[in-house]
Every structure is written in C-alpha cells, then in structure tokens.
Short mmCIF file of C-alpha atoms in Angstrom, two decimals:
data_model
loop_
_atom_site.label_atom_id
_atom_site.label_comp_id
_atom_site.label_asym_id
_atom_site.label_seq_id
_atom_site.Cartn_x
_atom_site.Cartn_y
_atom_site.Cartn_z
CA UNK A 40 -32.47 134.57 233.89
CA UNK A 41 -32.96 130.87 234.79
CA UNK A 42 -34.12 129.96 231.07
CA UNK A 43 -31.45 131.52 229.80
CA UNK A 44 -28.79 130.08 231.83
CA UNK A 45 -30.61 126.76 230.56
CA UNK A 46 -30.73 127.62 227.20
CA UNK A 47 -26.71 128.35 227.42
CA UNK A 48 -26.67 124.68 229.29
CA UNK A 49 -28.40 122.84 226.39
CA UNK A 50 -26.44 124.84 223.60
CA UNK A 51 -23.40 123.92 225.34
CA UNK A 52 -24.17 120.19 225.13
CA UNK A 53 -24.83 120.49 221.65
CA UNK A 54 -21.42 121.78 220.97
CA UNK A 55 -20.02 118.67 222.18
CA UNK A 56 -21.33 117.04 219.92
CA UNK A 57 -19.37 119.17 217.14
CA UNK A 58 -16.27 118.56 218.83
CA UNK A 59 -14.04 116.61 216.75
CA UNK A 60 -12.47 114.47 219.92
CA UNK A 61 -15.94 113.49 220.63
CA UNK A 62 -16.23 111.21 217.63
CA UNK A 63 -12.38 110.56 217.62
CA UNK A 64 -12.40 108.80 220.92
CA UNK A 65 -15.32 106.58 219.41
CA UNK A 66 -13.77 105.23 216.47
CA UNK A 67 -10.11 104.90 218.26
CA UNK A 68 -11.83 102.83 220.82
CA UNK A 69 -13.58 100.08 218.42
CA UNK A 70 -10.38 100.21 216.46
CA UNK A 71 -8.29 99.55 219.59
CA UNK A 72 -10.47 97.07 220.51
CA UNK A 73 -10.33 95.43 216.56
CA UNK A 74 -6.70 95.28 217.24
CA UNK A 75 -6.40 92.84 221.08
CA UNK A 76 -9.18 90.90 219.65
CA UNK A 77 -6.92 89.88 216.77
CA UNK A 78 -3.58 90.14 218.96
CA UNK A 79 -5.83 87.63 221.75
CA UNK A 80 -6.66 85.19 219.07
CA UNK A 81 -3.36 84.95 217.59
CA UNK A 82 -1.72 84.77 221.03
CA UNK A 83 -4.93 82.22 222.48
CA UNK A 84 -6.68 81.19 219.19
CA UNK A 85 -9.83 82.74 221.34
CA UNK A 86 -10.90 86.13 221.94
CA UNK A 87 -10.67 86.99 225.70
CA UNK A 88 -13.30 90.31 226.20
CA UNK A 89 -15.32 91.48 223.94
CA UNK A 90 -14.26 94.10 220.61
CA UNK A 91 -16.46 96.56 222.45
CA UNK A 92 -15.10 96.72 225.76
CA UNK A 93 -12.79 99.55 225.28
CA UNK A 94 -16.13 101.36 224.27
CA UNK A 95 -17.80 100.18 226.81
CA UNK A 96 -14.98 101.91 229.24
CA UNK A 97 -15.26 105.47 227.00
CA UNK A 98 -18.52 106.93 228.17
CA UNK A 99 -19.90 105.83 232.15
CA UNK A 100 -16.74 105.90 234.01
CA UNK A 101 -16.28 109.67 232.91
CA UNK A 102 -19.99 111.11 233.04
CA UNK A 103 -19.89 111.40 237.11
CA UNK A 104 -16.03 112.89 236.99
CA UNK A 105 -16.75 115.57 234.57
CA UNK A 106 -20.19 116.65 235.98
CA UNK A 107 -17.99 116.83 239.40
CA UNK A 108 -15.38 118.60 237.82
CA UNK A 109 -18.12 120.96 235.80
CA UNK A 110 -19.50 121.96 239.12
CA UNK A 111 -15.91 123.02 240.45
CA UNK A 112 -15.09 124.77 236.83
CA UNK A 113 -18.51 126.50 236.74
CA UNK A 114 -18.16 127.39 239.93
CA UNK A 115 -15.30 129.38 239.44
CA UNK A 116 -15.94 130.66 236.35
CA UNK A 117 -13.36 128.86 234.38
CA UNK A 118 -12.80 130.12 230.64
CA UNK A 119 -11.70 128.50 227.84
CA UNK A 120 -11.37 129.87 224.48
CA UNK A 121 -12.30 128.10 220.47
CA UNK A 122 -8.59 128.21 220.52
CA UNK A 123 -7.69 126.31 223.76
CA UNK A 124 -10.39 123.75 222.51
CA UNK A 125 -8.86 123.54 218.67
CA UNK A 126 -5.38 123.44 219.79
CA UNK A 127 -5.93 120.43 222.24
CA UNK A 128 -7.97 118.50 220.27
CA UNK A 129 -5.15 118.22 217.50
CA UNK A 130 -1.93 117.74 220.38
CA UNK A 131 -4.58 114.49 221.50
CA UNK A 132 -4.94 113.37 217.82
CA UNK A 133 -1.55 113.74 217.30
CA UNK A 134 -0.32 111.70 220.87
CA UNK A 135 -2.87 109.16 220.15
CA UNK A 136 -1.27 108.81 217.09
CA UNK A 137 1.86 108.79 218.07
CA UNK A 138 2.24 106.63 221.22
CA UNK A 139 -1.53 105.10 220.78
CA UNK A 140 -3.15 105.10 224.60
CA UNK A 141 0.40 105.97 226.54
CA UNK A 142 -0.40 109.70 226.05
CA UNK A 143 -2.92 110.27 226.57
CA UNK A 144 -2.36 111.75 230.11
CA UNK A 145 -3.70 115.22 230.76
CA UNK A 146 -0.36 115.86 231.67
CA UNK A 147 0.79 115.26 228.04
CA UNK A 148 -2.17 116.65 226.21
CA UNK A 149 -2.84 119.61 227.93
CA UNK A 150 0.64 120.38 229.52
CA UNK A 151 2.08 119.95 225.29
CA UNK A 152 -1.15 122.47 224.40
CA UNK A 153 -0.52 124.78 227.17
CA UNK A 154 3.03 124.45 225.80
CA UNK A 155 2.30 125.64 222.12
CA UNK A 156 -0.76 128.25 223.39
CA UNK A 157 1.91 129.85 225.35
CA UNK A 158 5.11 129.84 222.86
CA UNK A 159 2.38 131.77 220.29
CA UNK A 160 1.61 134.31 222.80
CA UNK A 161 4.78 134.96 223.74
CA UNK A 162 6.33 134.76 220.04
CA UNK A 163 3.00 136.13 219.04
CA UNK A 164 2.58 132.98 216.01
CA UNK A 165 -0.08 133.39 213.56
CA UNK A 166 -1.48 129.88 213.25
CA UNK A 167 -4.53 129.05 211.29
CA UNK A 168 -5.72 127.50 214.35
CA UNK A 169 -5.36 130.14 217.38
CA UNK A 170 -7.96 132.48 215.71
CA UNK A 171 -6.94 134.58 219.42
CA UNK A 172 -4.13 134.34 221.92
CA UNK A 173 -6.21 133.41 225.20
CA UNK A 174 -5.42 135.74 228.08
CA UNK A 175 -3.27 135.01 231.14
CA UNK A 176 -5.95 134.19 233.46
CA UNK A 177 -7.04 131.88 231.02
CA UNK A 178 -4.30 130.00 230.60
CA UNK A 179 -4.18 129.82 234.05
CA UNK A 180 -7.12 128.48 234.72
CA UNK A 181 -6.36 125.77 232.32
CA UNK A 182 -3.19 124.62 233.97
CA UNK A 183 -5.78 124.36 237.27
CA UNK A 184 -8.04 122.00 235.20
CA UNK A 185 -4.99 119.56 233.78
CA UNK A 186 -4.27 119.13 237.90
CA UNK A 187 -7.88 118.41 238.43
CA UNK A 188 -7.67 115.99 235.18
CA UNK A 189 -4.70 114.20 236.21
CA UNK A 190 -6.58 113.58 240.08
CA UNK A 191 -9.27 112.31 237.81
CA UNK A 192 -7.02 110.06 236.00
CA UNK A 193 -5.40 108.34 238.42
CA UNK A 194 -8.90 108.03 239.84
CA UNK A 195 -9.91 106.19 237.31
CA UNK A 196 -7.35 104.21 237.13
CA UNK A 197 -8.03 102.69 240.29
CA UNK A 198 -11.74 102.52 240.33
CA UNK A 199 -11.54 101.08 236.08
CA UNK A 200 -8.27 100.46 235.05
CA UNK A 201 -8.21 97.46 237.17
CA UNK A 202 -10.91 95.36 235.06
CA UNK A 203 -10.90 93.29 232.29
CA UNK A 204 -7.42 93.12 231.34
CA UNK A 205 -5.93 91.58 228.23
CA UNK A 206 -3.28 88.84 228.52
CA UNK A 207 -0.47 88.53 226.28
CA UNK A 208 1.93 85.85 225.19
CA UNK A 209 5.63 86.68 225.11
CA UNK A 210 8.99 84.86 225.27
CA UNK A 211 11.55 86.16 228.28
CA UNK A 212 14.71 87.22 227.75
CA UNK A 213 16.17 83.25 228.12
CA UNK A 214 13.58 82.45 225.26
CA UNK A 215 10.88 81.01 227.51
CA UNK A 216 7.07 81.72 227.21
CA UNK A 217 5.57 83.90 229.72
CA UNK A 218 2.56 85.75 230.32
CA UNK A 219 1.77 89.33 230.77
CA UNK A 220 -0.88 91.46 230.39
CA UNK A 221 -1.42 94.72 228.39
CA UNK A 222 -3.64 97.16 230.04
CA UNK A 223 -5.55 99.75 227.53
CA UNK A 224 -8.18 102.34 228.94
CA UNK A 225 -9.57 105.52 227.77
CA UNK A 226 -12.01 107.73 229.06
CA UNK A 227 -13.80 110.76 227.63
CA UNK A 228 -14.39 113.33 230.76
CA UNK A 229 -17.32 115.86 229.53
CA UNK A 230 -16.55 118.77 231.74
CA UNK A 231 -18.25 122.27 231.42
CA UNK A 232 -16.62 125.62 230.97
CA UNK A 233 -17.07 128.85 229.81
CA UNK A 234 -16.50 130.28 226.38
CA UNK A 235 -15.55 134.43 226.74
CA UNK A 236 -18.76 135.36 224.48
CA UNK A 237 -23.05 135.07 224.53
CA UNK A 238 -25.48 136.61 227.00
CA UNK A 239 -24.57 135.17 230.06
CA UNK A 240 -23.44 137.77 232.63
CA UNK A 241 -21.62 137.00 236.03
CA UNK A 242 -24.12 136.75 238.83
CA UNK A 243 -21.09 137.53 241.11
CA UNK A 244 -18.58 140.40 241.63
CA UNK A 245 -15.45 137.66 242.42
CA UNK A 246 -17.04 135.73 239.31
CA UNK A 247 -15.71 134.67 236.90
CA UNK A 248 -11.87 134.09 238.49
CA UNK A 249 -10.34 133.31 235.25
CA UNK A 250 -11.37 136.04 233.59
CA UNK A 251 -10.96 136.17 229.79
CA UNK A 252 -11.64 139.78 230.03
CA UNK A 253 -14.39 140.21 228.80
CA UNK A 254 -17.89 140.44 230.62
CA UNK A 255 -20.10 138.04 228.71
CA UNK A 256 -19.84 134.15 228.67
CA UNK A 257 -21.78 131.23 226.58
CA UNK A 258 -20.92 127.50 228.02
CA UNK A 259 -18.96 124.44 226.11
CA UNK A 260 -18.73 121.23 226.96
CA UNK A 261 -15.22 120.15 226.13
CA UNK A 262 -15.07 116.05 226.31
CA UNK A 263 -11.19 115.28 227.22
CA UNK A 264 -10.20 111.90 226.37
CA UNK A 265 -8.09 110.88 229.33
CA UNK A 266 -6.17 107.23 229.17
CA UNK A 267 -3.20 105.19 229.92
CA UNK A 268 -1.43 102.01 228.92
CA UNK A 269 1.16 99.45 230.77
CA UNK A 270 2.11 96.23 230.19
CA UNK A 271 2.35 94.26 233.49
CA UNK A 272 4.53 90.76 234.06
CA UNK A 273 6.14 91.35 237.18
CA UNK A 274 3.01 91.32 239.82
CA UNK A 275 -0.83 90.96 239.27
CA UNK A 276 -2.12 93.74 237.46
CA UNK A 277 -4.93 95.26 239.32
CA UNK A 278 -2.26 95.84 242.56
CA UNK A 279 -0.05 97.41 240.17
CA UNK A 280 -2.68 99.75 237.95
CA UNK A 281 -3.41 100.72 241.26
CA UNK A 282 0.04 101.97 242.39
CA UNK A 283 0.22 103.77 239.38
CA UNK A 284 -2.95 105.28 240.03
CA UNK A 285 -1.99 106.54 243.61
CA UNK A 286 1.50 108.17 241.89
CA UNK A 287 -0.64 109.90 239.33
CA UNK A 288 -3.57 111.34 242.11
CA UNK A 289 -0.57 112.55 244.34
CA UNK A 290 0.97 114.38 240.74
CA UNK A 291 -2.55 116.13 240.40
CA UNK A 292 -2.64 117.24 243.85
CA UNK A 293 0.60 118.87 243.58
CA UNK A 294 -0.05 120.37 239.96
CA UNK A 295 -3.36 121.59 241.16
CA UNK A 296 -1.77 123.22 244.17
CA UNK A 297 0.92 124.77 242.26
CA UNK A 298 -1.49 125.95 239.44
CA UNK A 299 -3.51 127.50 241.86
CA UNK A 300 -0.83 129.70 243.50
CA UNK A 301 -0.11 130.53 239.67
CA UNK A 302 -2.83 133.17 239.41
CA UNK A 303 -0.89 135.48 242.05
CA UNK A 304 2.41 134.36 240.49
CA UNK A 305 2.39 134.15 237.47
CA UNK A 306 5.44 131.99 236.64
CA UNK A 307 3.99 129.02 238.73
CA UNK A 308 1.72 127.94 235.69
CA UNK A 309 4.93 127.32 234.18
CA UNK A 310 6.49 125.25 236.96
CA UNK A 311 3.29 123.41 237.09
CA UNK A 312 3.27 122.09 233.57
CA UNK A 313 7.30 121.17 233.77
CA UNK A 314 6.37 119.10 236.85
CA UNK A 315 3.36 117.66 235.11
CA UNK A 316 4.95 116.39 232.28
CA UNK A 317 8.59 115.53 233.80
CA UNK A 318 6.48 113.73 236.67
CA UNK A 319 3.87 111.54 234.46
CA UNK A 320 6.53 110.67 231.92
CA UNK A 321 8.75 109.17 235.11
CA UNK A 322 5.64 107.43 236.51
CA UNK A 323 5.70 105.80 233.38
CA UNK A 324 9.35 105.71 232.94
CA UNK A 325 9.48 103.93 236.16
CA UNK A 326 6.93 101.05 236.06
CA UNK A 327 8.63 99.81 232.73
CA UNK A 328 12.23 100.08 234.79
CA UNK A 329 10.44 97.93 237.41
CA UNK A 330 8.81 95.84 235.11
CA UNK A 331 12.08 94.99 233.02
CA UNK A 332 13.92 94.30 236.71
CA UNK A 333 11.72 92.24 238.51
CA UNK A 334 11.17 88.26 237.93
CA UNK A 335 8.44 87.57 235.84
CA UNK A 336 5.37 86.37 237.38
CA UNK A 337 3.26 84.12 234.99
CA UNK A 338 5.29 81.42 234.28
CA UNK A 339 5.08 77.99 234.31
CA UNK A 340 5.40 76.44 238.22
CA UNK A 341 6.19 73.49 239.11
CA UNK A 342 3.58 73.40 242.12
CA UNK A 343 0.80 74.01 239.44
CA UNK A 344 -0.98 75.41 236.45
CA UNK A 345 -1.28 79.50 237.39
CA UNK A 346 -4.27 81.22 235.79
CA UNK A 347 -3.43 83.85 233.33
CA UNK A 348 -6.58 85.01 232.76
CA UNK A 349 -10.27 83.95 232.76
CA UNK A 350 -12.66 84.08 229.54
CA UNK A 351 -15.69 86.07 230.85
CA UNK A 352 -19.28 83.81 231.20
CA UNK A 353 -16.94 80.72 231.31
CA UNK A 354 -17.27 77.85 233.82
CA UNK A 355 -13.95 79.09 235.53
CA UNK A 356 -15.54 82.67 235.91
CA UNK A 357 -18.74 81.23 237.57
CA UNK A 358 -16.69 78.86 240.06
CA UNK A 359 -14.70 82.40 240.85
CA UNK A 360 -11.13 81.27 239.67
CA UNK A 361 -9.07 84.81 239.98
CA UNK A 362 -6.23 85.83 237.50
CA UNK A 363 -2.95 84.84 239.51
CA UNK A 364 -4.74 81.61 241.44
CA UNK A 365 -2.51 78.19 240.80
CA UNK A 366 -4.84 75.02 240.46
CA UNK A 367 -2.48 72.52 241.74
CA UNK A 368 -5.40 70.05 242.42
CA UNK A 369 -8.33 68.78 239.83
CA UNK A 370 -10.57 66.29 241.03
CA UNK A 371 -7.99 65.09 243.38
CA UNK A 372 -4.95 64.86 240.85
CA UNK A 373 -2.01 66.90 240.24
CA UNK A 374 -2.17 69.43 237.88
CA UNK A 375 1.53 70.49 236.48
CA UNK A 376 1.00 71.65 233.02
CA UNK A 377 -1.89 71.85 230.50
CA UNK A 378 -1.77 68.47 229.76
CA UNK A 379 -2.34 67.18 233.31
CA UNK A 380 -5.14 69.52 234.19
CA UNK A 381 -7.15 68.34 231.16
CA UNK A 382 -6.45 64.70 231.88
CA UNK A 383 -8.25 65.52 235.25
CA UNK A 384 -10.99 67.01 233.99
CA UNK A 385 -11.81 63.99 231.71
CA UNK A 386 -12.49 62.07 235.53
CA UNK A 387 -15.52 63.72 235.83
CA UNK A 388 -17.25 66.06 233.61
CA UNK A 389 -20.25 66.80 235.48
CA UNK A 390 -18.46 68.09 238.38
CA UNK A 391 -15.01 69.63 239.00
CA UNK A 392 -13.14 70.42 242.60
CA UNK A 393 -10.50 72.14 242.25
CA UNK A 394 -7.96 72.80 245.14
CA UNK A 395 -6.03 76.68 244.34
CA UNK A 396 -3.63 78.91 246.09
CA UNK A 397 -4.85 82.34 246.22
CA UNK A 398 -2.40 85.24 245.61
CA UNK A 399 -1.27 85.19 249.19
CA UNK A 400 -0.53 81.61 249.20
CA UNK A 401 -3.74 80.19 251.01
CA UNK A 402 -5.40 77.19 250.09
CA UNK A 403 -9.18 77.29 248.63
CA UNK A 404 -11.65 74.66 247.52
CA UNK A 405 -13.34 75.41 244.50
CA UNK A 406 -16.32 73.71 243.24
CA UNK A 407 -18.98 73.17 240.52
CA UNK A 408 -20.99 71.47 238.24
CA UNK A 409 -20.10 71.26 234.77
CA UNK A 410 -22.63 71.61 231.91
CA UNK A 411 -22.83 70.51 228.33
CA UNK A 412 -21.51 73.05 226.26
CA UNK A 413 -19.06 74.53 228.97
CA UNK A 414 -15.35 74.96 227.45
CA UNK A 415 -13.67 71.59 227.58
CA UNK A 416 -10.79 73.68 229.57
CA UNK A 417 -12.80 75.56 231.96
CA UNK A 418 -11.96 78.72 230.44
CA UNK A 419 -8.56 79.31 231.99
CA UNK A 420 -5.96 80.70 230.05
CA UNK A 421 -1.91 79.95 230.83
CA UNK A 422 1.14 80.58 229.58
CA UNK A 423 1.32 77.43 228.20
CA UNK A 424 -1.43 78.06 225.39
CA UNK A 425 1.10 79.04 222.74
CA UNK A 426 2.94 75.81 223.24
CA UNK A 427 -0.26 74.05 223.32
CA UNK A 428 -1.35 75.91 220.06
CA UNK A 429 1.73 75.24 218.49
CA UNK A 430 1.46 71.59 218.90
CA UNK A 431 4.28 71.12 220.75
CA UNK A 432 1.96 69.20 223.62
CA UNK A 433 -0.93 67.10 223.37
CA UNK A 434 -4.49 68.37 224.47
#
C-alpha cells in the first residue's frame, strides 16, 4: 500500500511537468524580466537587478507554500478534475495576457474558472476543453483552495514582494520628474490534489470530503502561478506591498471561511467567488485611488538628494544606504542635487561619510572606503537621473 501511494506521489510530479502553466510561468518570467531591464536602462541608462530576478522569485518562495497547502488538500481529500486543470490553465494564459502580472490573483484566475466550470454545468456547454462537468463537491472544494491561495498570496507578498523593486522615471501631473517604483512578482505554488481515477483507495470512511464520486483517486500536482503588480509613488514600497498584503490575507480568510460553509450550503461557493473577485479587484482599485491622491514621495528636496533606489553589489549597497534615505551630507558638504553630491565625492575618493535621514527622519552616519572600480556615483539612483541623462545638468 505504501509503494503504491509512492508510486501515485512520483507519477503525480511527473504530470507537472506536462502542465502547460509550468513552462508558461518560465518563459513569461525571463520575458518580463527582458522587458524592466530595457525599461531600467532607458529610464537610468543602467540596469538595476538582474534579467533573471523575476525567475529567481518563480520557484523557492512557492515550494514551502504548496507542500503546506498539499498537506491540508491531501488531507482532505481534495479533487480536481483534467477539466478544472485545462480550464484554469487557459483563464491564467489569457489574464496574463491580458493585464500582464495584475491578474494574476487566485481570486481572478480561479474565481473567472470557477465562473466558466460552473455556467457549463449549469447550461450544460459542450466545450472541447471540459471533456466532464466536475461534480458539486468538487467545485466546492476548489472554491476552498482559491481562499487558501489568496492567504498564500498575500503571504507572499509580504515575506517577497517587498524585495528588489524596480524604479521608474515619470513626469507628475505639473510636468516634473518623479520617481516611483513598479513592483512585478510571480510565483508558481505546486500544490497536490487528487485526480477522481487510478488505484488509490480512501484509507478513511470521512475521506475523501470532496468527493468526485467516484471511489478511486491518482494524484496531480497542479503548479498555480500566483502574482501581483503595483506601481508605488506615494510612500516607500515595501510598507505599502505590505498593506496590500495584509488586505489580501484577511480576503482569503473570509473566502476560505465562506467556501467552507459552502459544502452544507451550497449557494455559499457562489457568494465566495463574488466576494473574491469584487474584493481583490477593490484592493487593487484602491491602492491606485490612493496612489493618484496622495503627494508624491520621490522628488527632488531641497534638504537633500533622496535615494531612489540602490544598484545591488554597489558601494552604496555595502555602506547600507536604504531606498527612501536623503544624503544631505557628503564628506562634510551639502548635497542638493546630483551635481553637488558628485562634486563631494571628488574630495575624497578613498573614503566617503555620508550624513542621511532615515525614513523616520533620524540622523545616521554612514561610512566607507571607496575602491578602484566602485561606480563614480556610489550606486544611488534619483529622480534626477533623467535630467542628468538628458544633459540638462553637468556630471
């Protein structure tokens, strides 16, 4: 019995890696990350993170969620049929296509699939791709997994989305340059569950609970690609990635807990996926409303050069400089634009003390030794770099 359920465990792997969103994910992620590199040097005339990173991001972060959220959806014997798994993979396709990382929310991608597996029962639709109309339970069990996704998502958004962000160039609405930044992530979440055919038998009377109805079960490993996107100017962008991500965990909790009371009735499923995708598209809806009201917070001061962002492996990196930080001091002189800062650095370039206020408006000393090689500008990007680039002030 053990080497069976084994054999059903490795076979289930394997069908992964026939899953079309598998390899989907991959080549949207190199492509996306193609497309800042060449937005960051036309913005910066530099590339800021690496083309990989939003690979990098696909994979690890996801790995630990989806073997948690296997556990839960073994656990309870959650079902899934080819057709769940065929008709999600094209809604993602088609989102990511459509509104590139902004949804790709398990509220949009399953809640829209849910949507469409549901309208063909109902209207009983013969598509080419639902083969079957997955049962009731089914369906229900699915609507539990999208609240358990979106938990995940916000989740991640906290623990990941706040890294490596990509600043961006733009002029405000009285035609001045400002800085932003544009915040990309996608994750693919393996998570286990159960197809409603092979050799596997339930060990338990109450098992499966979403029952396909049917008594035999073979496992899949369905990778959801899970991801969001903002653009932030009105704050720092890791506090408000993670306000986001506190909105979305409290959606899932509520979806979950609604989805759950769905298998006794019924018509909760269907409340569950109105709330989910009402409730993520005003998250969204939201933040931009916030965004498009508040001041704009990377602009030029006149207290100081403020740090839009920090190449990676760059002196200002290694001396800890933080996204947000104003130098207002460099080797003991003012610093009020580009032009001053650099002038500063020419006093000594073996060494550089900096004096910065922090994002909560305390003075720090920063300090370091300066190497041949190192970027002649530290590695601090502002929103004066288009300017700069343009040749509109001296470097």
């Amino acid at each position: 019995m053990t080497q069976m359920w084994i054999m059903e465990i490795l076979k289930g792997i394997g069908k992964m890696f026939l899953h079309p969103i598998f390899y989907y994910s991959i080549i949207f992620a190199v492509i996306s990350g193609i497309v800042r590199v060449k937005r960051e040097r036309s913005d910066f005339h530099i590339r800021v993170n690496e083309p990989l990173q939003e690979l990098r991001f696909l994979f690890p972060a996801g790995i630990v969620i989806g073997f948690i959220l296997s556990i839960i959806t073994i656990g309870s014997g959650l079902t899934i049929s080819y057709s769940i798994v065929a008709v999600l993979a094209i809604i993602t396709i088609v989102l990511t296509l459509l509104g590139n990382f902004r949804f790709l929310s398990p509220a949009f991608t399953l809640g829209i699939s849910f949507v469409l597996l549901f309208l063909a029962k109902q209207l009983n639709w013969n598509l080419p791709i639902i083969s079957e109309h997955p049962s009731d339970n089914s369906l229900h069990g699915f609507i539990v997994l999208l609240g358990l996704l979106l938990i995940s998502e916000g989740i991640q958004m906290i623990r990941n989305g706040s890294k490596k962000f990509s600043p961006i160039l733009r002029n405000s609405r009285r035609g001045l340059v400002v800085g932003a930044h544009q915040v990309k992530r996608i994750w693919l979440i393996p998570v286990f569950c159960f197809l409603p055919i092979g050799s596997l038998t339930a060990p338990f009377e109450w098992w499966p609970t979403f029952d396909f109805g049917t008594s035999s079960y073979s496992f899949i490993l369905v990778p959801f690609a899970v991801g969001f996107q903002q653009q932030i100017q009105s704050t720092l962008p890791q506090l408000a990635v993670k306000r986001i991500g506190k909105q979305v965990i409290a959606l899932g909790m509520v979806i979950s807990a609604i989805a759950i009371s769905g298998m006794w009735v019924p018509i909760l499923s269907i409340v569950a996926v109105i709330i989910a995708i009402v409730g993520r598209g005003w998250i969204s809806y939201r933040h931009r409303v916030r965004e498009n009201a508040a001041p704009y917070y990377f602009t030029p001061r006149k207290n100081g050069l403020i740090v839009l962002a920090v190449i990676p492996h760059s002196p200002a990196e290694k001396l800890g400089l933080q996204t947000g930080e104003i130098i207002y001091k460099c080797n003991g002189q003012l610093t009020g634009n580009n032009k001053e800062f650099y002038k500063a650095l020419q006093k000594n370039r073996a060494y550089c003390k900096l004096e910065v206020l922090n994002s909560e408006g305390e003075v720090r000393f920063v300090q370091g030794a300066l190497f041949e090689g190192d970027h002649h500008e530290l590695g601090i990007l502002t929103v004066e770099d288009r300017k700069k680039w343009n040749g509109n002030e001296a470097s």
